[in-house]
CSV table of C-alpha atoms and ligand atoms in Angstrom, one decimal:
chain,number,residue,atom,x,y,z
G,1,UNK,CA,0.0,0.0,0.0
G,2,UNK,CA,1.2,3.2,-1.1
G,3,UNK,CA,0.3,6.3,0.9
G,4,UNK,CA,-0.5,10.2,0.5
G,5,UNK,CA,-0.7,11.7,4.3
G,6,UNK,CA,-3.0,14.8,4.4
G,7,UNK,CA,-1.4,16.6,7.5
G,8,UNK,CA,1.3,16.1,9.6
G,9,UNK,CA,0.3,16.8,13.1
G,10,UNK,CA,-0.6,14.9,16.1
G,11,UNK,CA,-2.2,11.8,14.2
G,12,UNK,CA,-0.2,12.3,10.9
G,13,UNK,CA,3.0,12.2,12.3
G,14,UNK,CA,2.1,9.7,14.2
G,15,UNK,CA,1.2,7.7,11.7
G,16,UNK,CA,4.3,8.0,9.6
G,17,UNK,CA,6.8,7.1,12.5
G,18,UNK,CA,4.1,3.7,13.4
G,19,UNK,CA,4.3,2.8,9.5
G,20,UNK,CA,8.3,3.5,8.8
G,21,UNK,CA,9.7,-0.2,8.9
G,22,UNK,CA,7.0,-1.6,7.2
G,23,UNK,CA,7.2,-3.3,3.8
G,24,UNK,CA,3.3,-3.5,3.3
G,25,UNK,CA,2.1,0.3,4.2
G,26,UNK,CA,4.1,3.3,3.0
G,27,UNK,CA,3.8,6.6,3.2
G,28,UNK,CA,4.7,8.2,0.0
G,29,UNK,CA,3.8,11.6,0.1
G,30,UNK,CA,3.0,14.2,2.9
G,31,UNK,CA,0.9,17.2,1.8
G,32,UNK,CA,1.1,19.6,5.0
G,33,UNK,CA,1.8,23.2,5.3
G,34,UNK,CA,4.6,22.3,8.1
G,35,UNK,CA,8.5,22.7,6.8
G,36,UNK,CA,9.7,19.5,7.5
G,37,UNK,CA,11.7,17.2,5.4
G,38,UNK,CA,11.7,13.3,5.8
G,39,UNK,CA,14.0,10.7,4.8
G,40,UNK,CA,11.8,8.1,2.9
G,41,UNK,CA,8.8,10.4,2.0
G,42,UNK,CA,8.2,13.6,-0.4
G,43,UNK,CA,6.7,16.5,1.7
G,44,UNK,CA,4.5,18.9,-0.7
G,45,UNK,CA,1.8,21.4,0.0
G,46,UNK,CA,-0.1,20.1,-3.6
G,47,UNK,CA,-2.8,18.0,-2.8
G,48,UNK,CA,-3.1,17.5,-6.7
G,49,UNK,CA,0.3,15.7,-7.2
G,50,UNK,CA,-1.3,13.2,-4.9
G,51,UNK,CA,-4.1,12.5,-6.8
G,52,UNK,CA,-2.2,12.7,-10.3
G,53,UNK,CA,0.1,10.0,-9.0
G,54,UNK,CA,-0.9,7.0,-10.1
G,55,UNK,CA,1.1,4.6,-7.7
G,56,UNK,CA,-0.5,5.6,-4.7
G,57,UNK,CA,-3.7,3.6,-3.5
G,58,UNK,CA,-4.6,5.1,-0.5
G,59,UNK,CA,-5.0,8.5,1.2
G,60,UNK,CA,-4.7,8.6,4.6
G,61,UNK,CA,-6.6,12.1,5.5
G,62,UNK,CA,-5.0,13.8,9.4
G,63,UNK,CA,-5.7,16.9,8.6
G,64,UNK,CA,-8.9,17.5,10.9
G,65,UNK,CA,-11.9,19.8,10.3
G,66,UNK,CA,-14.2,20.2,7.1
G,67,UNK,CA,-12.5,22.1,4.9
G,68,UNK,CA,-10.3,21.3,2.6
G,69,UNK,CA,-10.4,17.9,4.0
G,70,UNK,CA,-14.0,17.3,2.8
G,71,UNK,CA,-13.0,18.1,-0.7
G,72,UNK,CA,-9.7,16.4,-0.7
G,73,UNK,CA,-11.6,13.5,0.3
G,74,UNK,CA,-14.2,13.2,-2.2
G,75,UNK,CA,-11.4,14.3,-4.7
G,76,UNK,CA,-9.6,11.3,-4.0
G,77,UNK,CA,-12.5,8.9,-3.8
G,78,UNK,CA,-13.4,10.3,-7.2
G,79,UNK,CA,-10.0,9.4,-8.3
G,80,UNK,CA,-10.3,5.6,-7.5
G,81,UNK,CA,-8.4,6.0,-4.0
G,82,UNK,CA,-9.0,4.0,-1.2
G,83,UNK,CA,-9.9,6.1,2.0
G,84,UNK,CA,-8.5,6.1,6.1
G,85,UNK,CA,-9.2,9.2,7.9
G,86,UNK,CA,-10.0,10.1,12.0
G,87,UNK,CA,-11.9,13.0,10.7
G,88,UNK,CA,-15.1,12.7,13.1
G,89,UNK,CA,-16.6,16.3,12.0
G,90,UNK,CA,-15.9,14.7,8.5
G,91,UNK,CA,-17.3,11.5,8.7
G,92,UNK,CA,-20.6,12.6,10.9
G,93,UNK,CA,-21.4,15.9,8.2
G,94,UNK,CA,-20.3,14.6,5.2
G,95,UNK,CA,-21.5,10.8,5.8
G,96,UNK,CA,-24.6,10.7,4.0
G,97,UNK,CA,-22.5,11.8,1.1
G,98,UNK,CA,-19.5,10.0,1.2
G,99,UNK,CA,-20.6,6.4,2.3
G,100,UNK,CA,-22.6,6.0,-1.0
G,101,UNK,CA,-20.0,7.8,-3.2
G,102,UNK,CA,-17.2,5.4,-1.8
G,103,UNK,CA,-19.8,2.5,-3.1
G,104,UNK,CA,-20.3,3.6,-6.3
G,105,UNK,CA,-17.0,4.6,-6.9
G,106,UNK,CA,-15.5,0.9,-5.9
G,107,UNK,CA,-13.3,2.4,-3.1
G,108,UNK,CA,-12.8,1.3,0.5
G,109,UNK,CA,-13.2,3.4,3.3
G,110,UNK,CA,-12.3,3.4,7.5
G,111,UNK,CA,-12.8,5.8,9.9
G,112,UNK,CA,-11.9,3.6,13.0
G,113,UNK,CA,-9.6,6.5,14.2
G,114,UNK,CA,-12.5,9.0,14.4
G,115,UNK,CA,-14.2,7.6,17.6
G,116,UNK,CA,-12.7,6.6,21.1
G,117,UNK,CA,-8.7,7.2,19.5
G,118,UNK,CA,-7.2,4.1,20.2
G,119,UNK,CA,-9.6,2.3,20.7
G,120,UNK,CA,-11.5,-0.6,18.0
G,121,UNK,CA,-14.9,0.7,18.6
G,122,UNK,CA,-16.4,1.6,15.1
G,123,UNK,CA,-15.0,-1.2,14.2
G,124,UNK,CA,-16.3,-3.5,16.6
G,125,UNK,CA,-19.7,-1.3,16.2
G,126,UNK,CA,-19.9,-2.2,12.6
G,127,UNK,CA,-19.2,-5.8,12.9
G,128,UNK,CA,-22.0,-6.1,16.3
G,129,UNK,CA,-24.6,-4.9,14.1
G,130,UNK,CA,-24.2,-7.5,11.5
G,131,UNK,CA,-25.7,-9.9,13.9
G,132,UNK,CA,-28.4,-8.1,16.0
G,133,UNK,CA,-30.2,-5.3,16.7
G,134,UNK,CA,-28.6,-1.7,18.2
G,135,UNK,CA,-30.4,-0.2,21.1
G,136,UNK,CA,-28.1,1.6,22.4
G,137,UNK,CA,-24.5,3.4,21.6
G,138,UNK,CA,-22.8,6.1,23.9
G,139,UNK,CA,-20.5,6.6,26.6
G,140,UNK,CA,-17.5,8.9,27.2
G,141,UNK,CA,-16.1,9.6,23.9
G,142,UNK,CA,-14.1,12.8,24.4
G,143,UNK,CA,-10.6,12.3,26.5
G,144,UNK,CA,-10.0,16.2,27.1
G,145,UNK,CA,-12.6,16.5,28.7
G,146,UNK,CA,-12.6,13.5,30.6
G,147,UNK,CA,-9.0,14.5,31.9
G,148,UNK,CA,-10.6,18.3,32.7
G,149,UNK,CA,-13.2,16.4,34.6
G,150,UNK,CA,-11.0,13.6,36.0
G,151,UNK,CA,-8.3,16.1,37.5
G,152,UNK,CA,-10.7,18.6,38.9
G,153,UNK,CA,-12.2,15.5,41.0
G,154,UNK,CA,-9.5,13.6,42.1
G,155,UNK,CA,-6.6,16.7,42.2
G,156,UNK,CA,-8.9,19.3,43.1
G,157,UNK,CA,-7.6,21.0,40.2
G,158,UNK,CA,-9.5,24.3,38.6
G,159,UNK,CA,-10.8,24.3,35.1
G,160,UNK,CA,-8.4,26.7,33.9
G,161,UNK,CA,-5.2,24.7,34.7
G,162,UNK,CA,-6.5,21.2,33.8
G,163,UNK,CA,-7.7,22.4,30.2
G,164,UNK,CA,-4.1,23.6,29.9
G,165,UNK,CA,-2.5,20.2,31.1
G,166,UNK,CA,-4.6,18.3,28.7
G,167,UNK,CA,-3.8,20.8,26.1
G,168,UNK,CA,-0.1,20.3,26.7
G,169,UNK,CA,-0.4,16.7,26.4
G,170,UNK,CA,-1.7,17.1,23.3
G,171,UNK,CA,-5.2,15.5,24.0
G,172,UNK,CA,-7.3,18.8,23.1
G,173,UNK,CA,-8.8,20.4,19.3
G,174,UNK,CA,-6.6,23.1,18.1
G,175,UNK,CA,-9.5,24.9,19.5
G,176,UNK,CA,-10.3,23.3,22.6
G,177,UNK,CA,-14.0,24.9,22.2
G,178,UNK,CA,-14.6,21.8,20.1
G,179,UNK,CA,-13.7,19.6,22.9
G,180,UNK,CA,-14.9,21.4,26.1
G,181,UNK,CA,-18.3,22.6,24.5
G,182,UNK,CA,-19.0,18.6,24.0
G,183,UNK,CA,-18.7,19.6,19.9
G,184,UNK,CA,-16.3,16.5,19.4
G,185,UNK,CA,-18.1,14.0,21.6
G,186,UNK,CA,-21.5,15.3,19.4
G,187,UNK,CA,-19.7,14.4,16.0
G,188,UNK,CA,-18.6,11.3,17.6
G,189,UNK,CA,-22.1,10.4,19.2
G,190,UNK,CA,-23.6,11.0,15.7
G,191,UNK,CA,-21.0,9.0,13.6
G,192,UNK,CA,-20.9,5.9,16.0
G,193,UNK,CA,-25.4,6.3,15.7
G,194,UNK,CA,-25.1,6.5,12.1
G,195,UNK,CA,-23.1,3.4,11.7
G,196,UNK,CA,-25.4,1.5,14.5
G,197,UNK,CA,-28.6,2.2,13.1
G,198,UNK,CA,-27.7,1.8,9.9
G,199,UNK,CA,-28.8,5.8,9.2
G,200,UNK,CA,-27.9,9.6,8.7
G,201,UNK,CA,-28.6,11.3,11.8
G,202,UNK,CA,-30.0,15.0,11.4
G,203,UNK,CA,-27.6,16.8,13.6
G,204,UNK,CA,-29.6,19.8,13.8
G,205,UNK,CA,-32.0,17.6,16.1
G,206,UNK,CA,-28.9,16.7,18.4
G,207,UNK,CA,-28.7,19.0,20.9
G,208,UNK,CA,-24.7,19.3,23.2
G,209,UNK,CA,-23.8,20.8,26.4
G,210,UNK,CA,-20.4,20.6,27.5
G,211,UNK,CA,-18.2,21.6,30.6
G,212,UNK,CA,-17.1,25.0,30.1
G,213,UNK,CA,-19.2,26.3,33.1
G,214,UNK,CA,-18.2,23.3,35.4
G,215,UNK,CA,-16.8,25.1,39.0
G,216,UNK,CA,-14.9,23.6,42.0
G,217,UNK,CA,-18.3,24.1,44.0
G,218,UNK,CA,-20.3,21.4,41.8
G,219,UNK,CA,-18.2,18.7,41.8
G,220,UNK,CA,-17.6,19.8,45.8
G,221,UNK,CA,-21.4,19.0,46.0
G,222,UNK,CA,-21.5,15.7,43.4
G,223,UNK,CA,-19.1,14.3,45.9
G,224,UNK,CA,-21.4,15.3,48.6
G,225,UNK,CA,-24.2,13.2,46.9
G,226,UNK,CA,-22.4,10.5,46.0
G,227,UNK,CA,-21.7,11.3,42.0
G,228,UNK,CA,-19.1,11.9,39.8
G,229,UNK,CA,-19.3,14.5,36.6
G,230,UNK,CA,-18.4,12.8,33.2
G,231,UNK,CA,-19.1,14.4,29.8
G,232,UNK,CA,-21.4,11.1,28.5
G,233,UNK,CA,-23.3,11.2,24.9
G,234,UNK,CA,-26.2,8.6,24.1
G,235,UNK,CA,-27.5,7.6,20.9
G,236,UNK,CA,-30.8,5.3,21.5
G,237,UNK,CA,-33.1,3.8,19.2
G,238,UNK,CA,-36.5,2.8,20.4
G,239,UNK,CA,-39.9,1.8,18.7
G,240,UNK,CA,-38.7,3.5,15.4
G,241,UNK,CA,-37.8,6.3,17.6
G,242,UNK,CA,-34.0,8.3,17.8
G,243,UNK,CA,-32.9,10.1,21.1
G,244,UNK,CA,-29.2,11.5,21.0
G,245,UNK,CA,-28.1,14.0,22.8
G,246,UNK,CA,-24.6,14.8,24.9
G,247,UNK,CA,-24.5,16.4,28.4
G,248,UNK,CA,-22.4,16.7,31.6
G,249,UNK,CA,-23.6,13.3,33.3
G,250,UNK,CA,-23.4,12.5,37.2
G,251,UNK,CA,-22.5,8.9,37.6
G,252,UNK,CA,-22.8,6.8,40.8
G,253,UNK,CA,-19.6,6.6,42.0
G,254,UNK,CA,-19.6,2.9,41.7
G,255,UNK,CA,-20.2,2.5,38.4
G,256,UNK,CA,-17.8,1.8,35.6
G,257,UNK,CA,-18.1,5.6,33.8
G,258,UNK,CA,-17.4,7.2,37.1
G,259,UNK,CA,-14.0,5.8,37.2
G,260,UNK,CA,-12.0,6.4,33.6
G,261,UNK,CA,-9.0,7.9,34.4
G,262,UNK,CA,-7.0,10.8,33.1
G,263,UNK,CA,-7.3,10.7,28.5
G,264,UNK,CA,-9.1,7.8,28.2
G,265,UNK,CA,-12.6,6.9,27.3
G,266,UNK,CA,-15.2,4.0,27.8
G,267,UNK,CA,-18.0,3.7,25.4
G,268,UNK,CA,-20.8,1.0,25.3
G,269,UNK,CA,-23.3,-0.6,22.7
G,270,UNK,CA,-26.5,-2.3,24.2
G,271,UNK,CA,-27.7,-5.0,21.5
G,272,UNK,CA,-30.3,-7.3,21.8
G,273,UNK,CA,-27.8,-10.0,21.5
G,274,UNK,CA,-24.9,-9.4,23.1
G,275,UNK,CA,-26.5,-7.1,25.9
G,276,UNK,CA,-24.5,-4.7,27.0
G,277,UNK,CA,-20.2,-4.5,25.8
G,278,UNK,CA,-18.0,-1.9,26.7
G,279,UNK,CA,-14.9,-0.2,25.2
G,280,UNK,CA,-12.0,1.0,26.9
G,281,UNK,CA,-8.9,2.7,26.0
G,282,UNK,CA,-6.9,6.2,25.4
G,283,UNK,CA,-9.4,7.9,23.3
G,284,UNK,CA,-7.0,11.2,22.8
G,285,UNK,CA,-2.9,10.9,22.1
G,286,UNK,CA,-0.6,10.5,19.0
G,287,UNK,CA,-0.1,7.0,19.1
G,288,UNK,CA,-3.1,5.4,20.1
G,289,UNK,CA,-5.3,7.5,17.8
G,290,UNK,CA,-2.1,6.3,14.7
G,291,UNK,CA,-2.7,2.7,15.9
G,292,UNK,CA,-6.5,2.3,14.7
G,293,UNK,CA,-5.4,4.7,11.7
G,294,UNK,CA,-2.4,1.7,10.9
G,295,UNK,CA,-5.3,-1.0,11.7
G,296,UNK,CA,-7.2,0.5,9.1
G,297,UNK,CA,-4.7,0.5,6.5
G,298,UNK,CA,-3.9,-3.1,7.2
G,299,UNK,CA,-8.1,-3.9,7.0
G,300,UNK,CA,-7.9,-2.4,3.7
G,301,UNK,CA,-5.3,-4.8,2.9
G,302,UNK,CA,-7.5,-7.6,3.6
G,303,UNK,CA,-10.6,-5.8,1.5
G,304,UNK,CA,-12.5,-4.4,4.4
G,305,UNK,CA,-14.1,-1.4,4.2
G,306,UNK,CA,-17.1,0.3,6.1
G,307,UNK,CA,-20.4,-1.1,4.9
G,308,UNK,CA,-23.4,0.1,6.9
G,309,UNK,CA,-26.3,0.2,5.3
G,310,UNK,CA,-27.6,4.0,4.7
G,311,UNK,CA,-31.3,3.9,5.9
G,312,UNK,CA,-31.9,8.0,5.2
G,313,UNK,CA,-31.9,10.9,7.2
G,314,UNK,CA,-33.2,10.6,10.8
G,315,UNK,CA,-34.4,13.5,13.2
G,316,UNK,CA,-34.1,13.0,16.9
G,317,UNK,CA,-36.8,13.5,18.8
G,318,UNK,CA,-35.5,13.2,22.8
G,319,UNK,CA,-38.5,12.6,24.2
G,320,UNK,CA,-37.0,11.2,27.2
G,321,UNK,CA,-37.2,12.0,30.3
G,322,UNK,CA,-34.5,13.2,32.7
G,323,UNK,CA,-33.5,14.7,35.9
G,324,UNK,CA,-31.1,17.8,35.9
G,325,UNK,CA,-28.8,19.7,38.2
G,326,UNK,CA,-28.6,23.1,37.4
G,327,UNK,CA,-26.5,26.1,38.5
G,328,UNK,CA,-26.4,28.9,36.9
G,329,UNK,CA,-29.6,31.3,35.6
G,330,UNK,CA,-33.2,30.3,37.3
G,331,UNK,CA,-36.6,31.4,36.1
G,332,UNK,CA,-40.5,30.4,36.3
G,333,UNK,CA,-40.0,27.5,34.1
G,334,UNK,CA,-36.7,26.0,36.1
G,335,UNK,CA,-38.8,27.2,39.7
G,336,UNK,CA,-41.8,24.7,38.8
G,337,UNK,CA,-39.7,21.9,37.6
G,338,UNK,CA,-37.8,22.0,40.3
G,339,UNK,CA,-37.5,18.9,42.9
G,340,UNK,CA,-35.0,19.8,45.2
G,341,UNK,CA,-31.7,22.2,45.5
G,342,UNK,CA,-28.4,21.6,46.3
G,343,UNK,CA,-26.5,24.1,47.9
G,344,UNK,CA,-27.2,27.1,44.8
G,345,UNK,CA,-28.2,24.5,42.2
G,346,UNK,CA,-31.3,23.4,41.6
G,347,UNK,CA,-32.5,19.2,40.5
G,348,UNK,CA,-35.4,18.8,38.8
G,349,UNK,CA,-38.2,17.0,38.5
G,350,UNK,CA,-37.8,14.3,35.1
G,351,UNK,CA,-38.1,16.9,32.0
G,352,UNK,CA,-37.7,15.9,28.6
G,353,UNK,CA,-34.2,15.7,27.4
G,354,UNK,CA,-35.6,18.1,24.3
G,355,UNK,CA,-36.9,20.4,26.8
G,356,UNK,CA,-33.8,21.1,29.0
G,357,UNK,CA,-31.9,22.0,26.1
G,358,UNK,CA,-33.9,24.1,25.0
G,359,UNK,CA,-34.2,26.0,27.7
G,360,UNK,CA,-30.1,25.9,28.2
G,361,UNK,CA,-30.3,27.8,24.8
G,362,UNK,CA,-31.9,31.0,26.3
G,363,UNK,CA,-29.6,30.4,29.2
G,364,UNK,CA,-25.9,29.7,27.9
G,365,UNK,CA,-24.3,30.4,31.1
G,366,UNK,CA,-26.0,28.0,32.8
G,367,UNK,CA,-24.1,24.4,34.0
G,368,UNK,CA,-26.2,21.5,33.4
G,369,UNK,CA,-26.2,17.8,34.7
G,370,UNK,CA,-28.3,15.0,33.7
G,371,UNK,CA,-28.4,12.7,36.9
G,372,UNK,CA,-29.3,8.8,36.5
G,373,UNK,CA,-32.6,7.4,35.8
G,374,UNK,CA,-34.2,6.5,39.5
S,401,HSE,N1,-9.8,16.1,21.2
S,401,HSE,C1,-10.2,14.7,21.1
S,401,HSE,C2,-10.4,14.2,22.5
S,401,HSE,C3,-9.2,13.9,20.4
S,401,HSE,O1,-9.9,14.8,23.5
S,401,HSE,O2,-10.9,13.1,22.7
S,401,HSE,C4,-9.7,12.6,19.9
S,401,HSE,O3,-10.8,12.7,19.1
């Protein structure tokens, strides 16, 4: 397999240094903007010698965000190429587009990288779904966050200083709004429930809250109650109906979620076969996020690409019901939902999931917390 690497940065130069002693997967060509030189590859910022040369079969796309990567893509896929990339906001816009494209145009295409880093989840996602029925996907899917949430509970770190540690470790978005505002774990959340349910998910219907707002005082008083705060997305399909939504979570402090360490993620399916199976690994680093980008490589080498059925365009309803902490703006609606308060917060009563979010619109300084079902 002969390579062109779009991007060189965390996961692109990761991949080159996991692929340079092998004799079956080479990287040919870098296009990046970086000045760098390498001994056994041509660096080049023309995307267009890539696709003119004809000895390379695959394009291996690292660059991150939509644009250009969206139209390198499809360029290549045009051009006969086979397809890796760990694109999430890629795969989850673009998917209804470039699923069927890649199938008409004869090419190959994995995304493993693009959910959970390291770990095989699409791909064990794909391959569950071949034999039973999806319920359920979700989990915590975004290891910046789960490090900013991890530190400030068991350090007693503030926000401020753990978003700058994960940063420095290289864990975060170039823009870490995409990771603290839960924008990654909702591309992630939507890709993983497009590739379970066999459908497009309308991602205007998914709603996101993230931690930005998160203080030392609420996860003084989830400790207090017996909780832990994790970033947690859920994509559920029930009677022909889709919730998916991602919010700050408060987990018992028994329970498997509550204690991920540090950069690393746990995500579950619920099928009606297999019941419930969890994933866990670094969902965030250089290395772990190259490995399922190498794994993919080597799957195309055996003729494996994605091949979910594309059912259409589904909205989200989120009908469901849940409690909330909240801390932060309070008004007549909040007032006669609410159940009880803790300390300045306020938990209320079960409210649709819709409904919450929609008020967290009007109010976007407000901290919210779904807790569990009782
Ligand atoms: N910024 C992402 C995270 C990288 O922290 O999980 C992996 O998608």
């Amino acid at each position: 397999m002969k390579i062109g690497l779009l991007g060189f940065g965390v996961v692109g130069r990761g991949v080159y240094d996991l692929t340079a002693n092998r004799e079956d997967i080479q990287v040919a060509k870098v296009v990046c903007l970086e000045d760098v030189s390498l001994p056994d590859a041509e660096v080049t910022r023309d995307f267009q010698s890539v696709l003119n040369d004809d000895t390379i079969d695959t394009v291996v796309e690292a660059m991150g965000g939509l644009h250009p990567a969206y139209e390198f893509v499809r360029a290549a896929i045009e051009a006969g190429k086979n397809i890796v990339t760990s694109n999430k906001a890629l795969m989850a816009t673009f998917y209804d587009e470039l699923i069927p494209l890649a199938k008409e145009k004869g090419v190959l295409l994995r995304c493993t990288a693009a959910v959970g880093g390291g770990i095989g989840w699409l791909s064990e996602l794909e391959r569950a779904r071949r034999s039973q029925t999806i319920e359920q996907v979700g989990g915590i899917m975004n290891g910046t966050c789960n490090y900013i949430l991890d530190s400030m509970t068991r350090l007693g770190l503030g926000y401020d200083e753990a978003l700058s540690q994960a940063q420095k470790l290289g864990y975060a978005e170039a823009n870490p709004t995409t990771d603290v505002d839960g924008i990654d774990t909702w591309h992630k959340v939507i890709l993983s429930s497009n590739i379970a349910f066999g459908i497009s998910v309308d991602e205007s219907t998914v709603p996101a809250a993230g931690i930005r707002h998160i203080k030392a005082e609420d996860v003084a008083s989830f400790k207090e109650h017996g909780y832990v705060c994790k970033l947690i997305s859920t994509g559920m399909m029930a009677d022909g109906k889709l919730s998916a939504f991602v919010h700050p979570t408060l987990v018992p402090m028994g329970e498997p979620e509550a204690n991920v360490p540090a950069n690393y993620n746990l995500i579950t399916l619920i099928g009606t076969a297999s019941g419930r199976m969890s994933f866990y690994g670094q969902g965030a680093g250089r290395y772990p996020t190259a490995y399922n980008v190498v794994q993919d490589c080597t799957d195309l080498l055996q003729g494996k690409g994605f091949y979910s059925p594309y059912g259409g365009k589904v909205a989200a309803d989120n009908a469901v019901e849940r409690r909330f902490y909240v801390r932060g703006d309070k008004d007549a609606w909040l007032e006669e939902n609410a159940q009880e308060t803790w300390g300045n917060a306020i938990v209320t009563k079960p409210v649709s999931v819709s409904a919450m979010h929609a008020w967290l619109k009007a109010h976007p300084g407000t901290f919210i917390a779904a807790l569990p079902n009782e």
